[in-house]
Tab-separated table of C-alpha atoms in Angstrom:
chain	number	residue	atom	x	y	z
A	2	MET	CA	-1.606	6.272	-13.508
A	3	LEU	CA	1.757	5.035	-12.202
A	4	GLU	CA	4.796	4.731	-14.439
A	5	ILE	CA	8.142	3.636	-13.031
A	6	LYS	CA	11.115	3.759	-15.404
A	7	ASN	CA	14.516	2.208	-14.650
A	8	LEU	CA	14.248	3.005	-10.941
A	9	HIS	CA	17.414	2.555	-8.888
A	10	ALA	CA	17.436	3.238	-5.147
A	11	ARG	CA	19.812	2.649	-2.245
A	12	ILE	CA	19.794	2.937	1.524
A	13	ALA	CA	20.936	6.486	2.285
A	14	GLU	CA	22.953	5.575	5.373
A	15	ASP	CA	25.251	2.916	3.929
A	16	GLU	CA	24.616	3.233	0.152
A	17	THR	CA	23.489	-0.389	-0.219
A	18	GLU	CA	21.666	-0.637	-3.545
A	19	ILE	CA	18.241	-2.280	-3.222
A	20	LEU	CA	16.352	-1.402	-6.396
A	21	ARG	CA	18.338	-2.096	-9.553
A	22	GLY	CA	16.228	-0.944	-12.483
A	23	VAL	CA	12.509	-1.379	-11.739
A	24	ASP	CA	10.132	-0.827	-14.656
A	25	LEU	CA	6.399	-0.893	-13.927
A	26	THR	CA	3.248	0.606	-15.462
A	27	VAL	CA	-0.074	0.505	-13.603
A	28	ASN	CA	-3.201	1.854	-15.279
A	29	ALA	CA	-6.285	3.242	-13.559
A	30	GLY	CA	-8.702	0.478	-12.641
A	31	GLU	CA	-6.001	-2.194	-12.393
A	32	VAL	CA	-4.776	-4.249	-9.444
A	33	HIS	CA	-1.133	-5.341	-9.716
A	34	ALA	CA	0.435	-7.844	-7.320
A	35	ILE	CA	4.169	-7.760	-6.642
A	36	MET	CA	5.576	-10.988	-5.248
A	37	GLY	CA	9.106	-12.085	-4.481
A	38	PRO	CA	11.443	-13.629	-1.915
A	39	ASN	CA	12.614	-11.886	1.242
A	40	GLY	CA	15.116	-9.131	0.533
A	41	SER	CA	14.042	-8.655	-3.066
A	42	GLY	CA	13.132	-4.970	-2.613
A	43	LYS	CA	9.333	-5.145	-2.345
A	44	SER	CA	8.979	-3.016	0.788
A	45	THR	CA	11.742	-0.679	-0.393
A	46	LEU	CA	9.708	0.012	-3.520
A	47	SER	CA	6.676	0.909	-1.423
A	48	TYR	CA	8.752	3.209	0.821
A	49	VAL	CA	10.320	4.947	-2.175
A	50	LEU	CA	6.863	5.561	-3.665
A	51	ALA	CA	5.706	7.061	-0.357
A	52	GLY	CA	8.796	9.289	-0.079
A	53	LYS	CA	10.534	7.783	2.942
A	54	ASP	CA	13.808	9.653	3.333
A	55	ASP	CA	15.868	6.610	4.352
A	56	TYR	CA	16.387	5.950	0.628
A	57	GLU	CA	18.192	7.751	-2.180
A	58	ILE	CA	17.071	7.597	-5.807
A	59	THR	CA	20.192	7.232	-7.939
A	60	GLU	CA	18.574	6.752	-11.351
A	61	GLY	CA	15.206	6.573	-13.081
A	62	GLU	CA	11.867	8.313	-12.680
A	63	VAL	CA	8.406	7.781	-11.207
A	64	LEU	CA	5.400	9.453	-12.812
A	65	PHE	CA	2.045	9.650	-11.016
A	66	ASN	CA	-0.700	10.838	-13.371
A	67	GLY	CA	2.032	12.363	-15.515
A	68	GLU	CA	3.635	14.298	-12.648
A	69	ASN	CA	7.133	13.600	-11.328
A	70	MET	CA	6.400	11.947	-7.998
A	71	LEU	CA	10.046	12.092	-6.907
A	72	ASP	CA	9.850	15.900	-6.765
A	73	MET	CA	6.984	15.744	-4.256
A	74	ASP	CA	7.244	15.641	-0.469
A	75	PRO	CA	5.393	12.757	1.239
A	76	ASP	CA	2.440	14.987	2.195
A	77	GLU	CA	2.190	16.248	-1.390
A	78	ARG	CA	2.108	12.681	-2.665
A	79	ALA	CA	-0.676	11.897	-0.206
A	80	ALA	CA	-2.668	14.971	-1.235
A	81	ALA	CA	-2.224	13.964	-4.886
A	82	GLY	CA	-3.879	10.634	-4.042
A	83	MET	CA	-1.154	8.166	-3.028
A	84	PHE	CA	-1.700	5.930	0.019
A	85	LEU	CA	0.610	3.373	1.620
A	86	ALA	CA	-0.772	0.691	3.947
A	87	PHE	CA	2.160	-0.411	6.116
A	88	GLN	CA	3.237	-3.964	6.786
A	89	TYR	CA	3.767	-3.013	10.437
A	90	PRO	CA	1.606	0.011	11.350
A	91	ILE	CA	3.246	1.985	14.148
A	92	GLU	CA	1.638	2.907	17.460
A	93	ILE	CA	1.111	6.609	18.209
A	94	PRO	CA	0.392	7.055	21.937
A	95	GLY	CA	-1.617	10.128	22.874
A	96	VAL	CA	-3.301	10.554	19.478
A	97	ALA	CA	-6.853	9.229	19.378
A	98	THR	CA	-7.634	7.284	16.218
A	99	MET	CA	-10.708	9.435	15.549
A	100	GLU	CA	-8.714	12.668	15.860
A	101	PHE	CA	-6.007	11.263	13.582
A	102	LEU	CA	-8.583	10.400	10.913
A	103	LYS	CA	-10.224	13.836	11.077
A	104	THR	CA	-6.877	15.644	10.889
A	105	ALA	CA	-5.668	13.527	7.953
A	106	MET	CA	-8.887	13.917	5.978
A	107	ASN	CA	-9.083	17.681	6.475
A	108	ALA	CA	-5.371	18.199	5.744
A	109	GLN	CA	-5.811	16.519	2.384
A	110	ARG	CA	-8.997	18.434	1.634
A	111	LYS	CA	-7.241	21.731	2.378
A	112	ALA	CA	-4.307	20.757	0.144
A	113	ARG	CA	-6.766	20.109	-2.704
A	114	GLY	CA	-8.612	23.392	-2.127
A	115	GLU	CA	-11.719	21.705	-0.682
A	116	ASP	CA	-13.734	22.714	2.371
A	117	VAL	CA	-12.971	20.883	5.605
A	118	LEU	CA	-15.603	18.459	6.844
A	119	SER	CA	-18.037	19.476	9.524
A	120	ILE	CA	-18.128	17.265	12.602
A	121	PRO	CA	-21.505	15.693	11.633
A	122	ASP	CA	-20.308	14.957	8.085
A	123	PHE	CA	-17.061	13.495	9.377
A	124	MET	CA	-18.828	11.270	11.919
A	125	LYS	CA	-21.289	10.037	9.292
A	126	ARG	CA	-18.464	8.990	6.977
A	127	VAL	CA	-16.433	7.331	9.719
A	128	LYS	CA	-19.351	5.337	11.101
A	129	ALA	CA	-20.334	4.049	7.657
A	130	ALA	CA	-16.775	3.033	6.749
A	131	ALA	CA	-16.063	1.518	10.180
A	132	ALA	CA	-19.177	-0.649	10.024
A	133	HIS	CA	-17.961	-2.314	6.817
A	134	LEU	CA	-14.651	-3.231	8.497
A	135	ASN	CA	-15.934	-4.368	11.899
A	136	VAL	CA	-14.200	-1.401	13.544
A	137	SER	CA	-15.963	-0.445	16.776
A	138	MET	CA	-16.431	3.130	17.954
A	139	ASP	CA	-14.564	2.130	21.125
A	140	MET	CA	-11.558	1.222	18.998
A	141	LEU	CA	-11.692	4.633	17.321
A	142	LYS	CA	-11.492	6.367	20.693
A	143	ARG	CA	-8.250	4.584	21.595
A	144	PRO	CA	-4.780	5.946	20.739
A	145	LEU	CA	-3.847	5.035	17.155
A	146	ASN	CA	-2.780	1.359	16.993
A	147	VAL	CA	-1.869	1.292	20.709
A	148	GLY	CA	-2.759	-2.131	22.090
A	149	PHE	CA	-4.395	-3.112	18.818
A	150	SER	CA	-4.127	-6.711	17.645
A	151	GLY	CA	-2.546	-7.397	14.269
A	152	GLY	CA	-5.970	-7.645	12.682
A	153	GLU	CA	-7.178	-4.412	14.306
A	154	LYS	CA	-4.132	-2.528	13.027
A	155	LYS	CA	-4.726	-3.720	9.485
A	156	ARG	CA	-8.437	-2.881	9.661
A	157	ALA	CA	-7.513	0.597	10.896
A	158	GLU	CA	-5.192	0.982	7.882
A	159	ILE	CA	-7.932	-0.012	5.441
A	160	LEU	CA	-10.348	2.318	7.254
A	161	GLN	CA	-7.915	5.176	6.616
A	162	MET	CA	-7.699	4.160	2.968
A	163	SER	CA	-11.474	4.047	2.658
A	164	LEU	CA	-11.917	7.518	4.156
A	165	LEU	CA	-9.062	9.208	2.290
A	166	GLU	CA	-10.224	7.741	-1.050
A	167	PRO	CA	-6.778	7.679	-2.717
A	168	LYS	CA	-6.212	7.235	-6.442
A	169	LEU	CA	-3.242	4.905	-5.933
A	170	CYS	CA	-3.252	2.373	-3.088
A	171	VAL	CA	-0.032	0.545	-2.222
A	172	LEU	CA	-0.518	-2.309	0.251
A	173	ASP	CA	2.741	-3.578	1.733
A	174	GLU	CA	2.159	-7.164	2.893
A	175	THR	CA	-1.241	-6.344	4.314
A	176	ASP	CA	-1.786	-10.073	4.951
A	177	SER	CA	1.174	-10.232	7.379
A	178	GLY	CA	0.043	-11.412	10.814
A	179	LEU	CA	-3.608	-11.945	9.888
A	180	ASP	CA	-5.646	-15.037	10.616
A	181	ILE	CA	-8.087	-16.202	7.951
A	182	ASP	CA	-11.087	-14.299	9.365
A	183	ALA	CA	-9.182	-11.014	9.643
A	184	LEU	CA	-7.752	-11.561	6.163
A	185	ARG	CA	-11.253	-11.921	4.766
A	186	VAL	CA	-12.496	-8.722	6.455
A	187	VAL	CA	-9.491	-6.701	5.289
A	188	SER	CA	-9.707	-8.109	1.755
A	189	ASP	CA	-13.416	-7.316	1.545
A	190	GLY	CA	-12.606	-3.744	2.578
A	191	VAL	CA	-9.975	-3.469	-0.146
A	192	ASN	CA	-12.263	-4.980	-2.791
A	193	LYS	CA	-14.988	-2.444	-1.995
A	194	LEU	CA	-12.515	0.277	-3.015
A	195	ARG	CA	-11.775	-1.201	-6.444
A	196	SER	CA	-12.973	1.177	-9.146
A	197	PRO	CA	-12.160	2.259	-12.718
A	198	GLU	CA	-10.598	5.462	-11.327
A	199	ARG	CA	-8.350	3.783	-8.737
A	200	ALA	CA	-5.213	1.658	-9.091
A	201	MET	CA	-3.782	-0.742	-6.529
A	202	VAL	CA	-0.367	-2.292	-6.002
A	203	VAL	CA	-0.544	-5.262	-3.647
A	204	ILE	CA	2.776	-6.510	-2.260
A	205	THR	CA	2.761	-10.005	-0.803
A	206	HIS	CA	4.760	-13.197	-0.340
A	207	TYR	CA	1.814	-15.529	-0.542
A	208	GLN	CA	-0.917	-16.614	-2.893
A	209	ARG	CA	-3.529	-16.730	-0.110
A	210	LEU	CA	-4.073	-12.947	-0.167
A	211	LEU	CA	-4.578	-13.089	-3.927
A	212	ASP	CA	-7.375	-15.628	-3.460
A	213	HIS	CA	-9.307	-12.734	-1.895
A	214	ILE	CA	-7.899	-9.726	-3.790
A	215	VAL	CA	-7.660	-11.116	-7.314
A	216	PRO	CA	-5.051	-9.196	-9.335
A	217	ASP	CA	-5.147	-8.259	-13.000
A	218	VAL	CA	-1.364	-8.542	-13.295
A	219	VAL	CA	1.289	-10.345	-11.207
A	220	HIS	CA	4.965	-9.366	-11.146
A	221	VAL	CA	7.948	-11.171	-9.632
A	222	LEU	CA	10.528	-8.879	-8.051
A	223	SER	CA	13.921	-10.452	-7.415
A	224	LYS	CA	17.206	-8.763	-6.464
A	225	GLY	CA	15.764	-5.330	-7.110
A	226	LYS	CA	14.307	-5.944	-10.578
A	227	ILE	CA	11.025	-7.215	-12.014
A	228	VAL	CA	12.030	-10.457	-13.708
A	229	LYS	CA	8.643	-11.916	-14.668
A	230	THR	CA	5.144	-10.587	-15.377
A	231	GLY	CA	1.992	-12.589	-15.944
A	232	ASP	CA	-1.662	-12.967	-15.015
A	233	LYS	CA	-3.102	-14.339	-11.765
A	234	ASP	CA	-1.967	-17.851	-12.703
A	235	LEU	CA	1.644	-16.762	-12.156
A	236	ALA	CA	0.884	-16.467	-8.436
A	237	LEU	CA	-0.397	-20.041	-8.411
A	238	ASP	CA	2.788	-21.179	-10.110
A	239	LEU	CA	4.882	-19.380	-7.485
A	240	GLU	CA	2.893	-21.040	-4.711
A	241	LYS	CA	3.598	-24.425	-6.250
A	242	HIS	CA	7.224	-24.048	-7.352
A	243	GLY	CA	8.646	-21.199	-5.249
A	244	TYR	CA	11.010	-18.404	-6.298
A	245	ALA	CA	14.221	-20.343	-7.043
A	246	GLU	CA	13.879	-19.998	-10.819
A	247	TYR	CA	13.511	-16.231	-10.586
A	248	ILE	CA	16.330	-15.770	-8.106
A	249	ASP	CA	18.599	-17.412	-10.683
A	250	THR	CA	17.148	-15.202	-13.430
A	251	ALA	CA	17.964	-12.031	-11.477
A	252	ALA	CA	21.509	-13.110	-10.636
């Protein structure tokens, strides 16, 4: 589903190179975890996949279901089935969460040539998905992420993911700022979306998230390159021994 070949990327403003030859293949039905120290390029990789224009691709390619993702605008990537859950979801004053969800869902349906949802159909879907994530209807009436706690913001992100039903889910440090109860709720929401037709890339520093969202494959990203790949036991090893070995490997 996702194939990244020799991907190099730099910050557009100052030309600082962040990604230095990333190779990654993620098949449908798989969950891949990407771990690594601060500054290794994990979030940059997620932004590049989403099409954030703060970065320039200097080499390599990214294929999404065989199509060149780098030729797509961010909205085209979303319509094709790519979703990014942010580490720090931004607040959007003046835009009710419910209205945001309806607009996003119908924009993607239009892009795929599908009929827009009627209000009753939309409400039925939202209420069912919100119930699974402990998202109240009062929360959905509030401006998107405005005044939300860290846990509420992350639940709102997973609610969006549930409703948009993407093919490729990229979660950028979704566990950041969550207490153990919120982590469990968010993880349960993610696990409900696991399917043979959907792939997930979970970016995290810590093993604790992977206790709840158990990956099929774990990668270590260091200094802009994947330097180690293994199964879920690799995450346990990282928790025990840290990243020092892999920082040296990438040097």
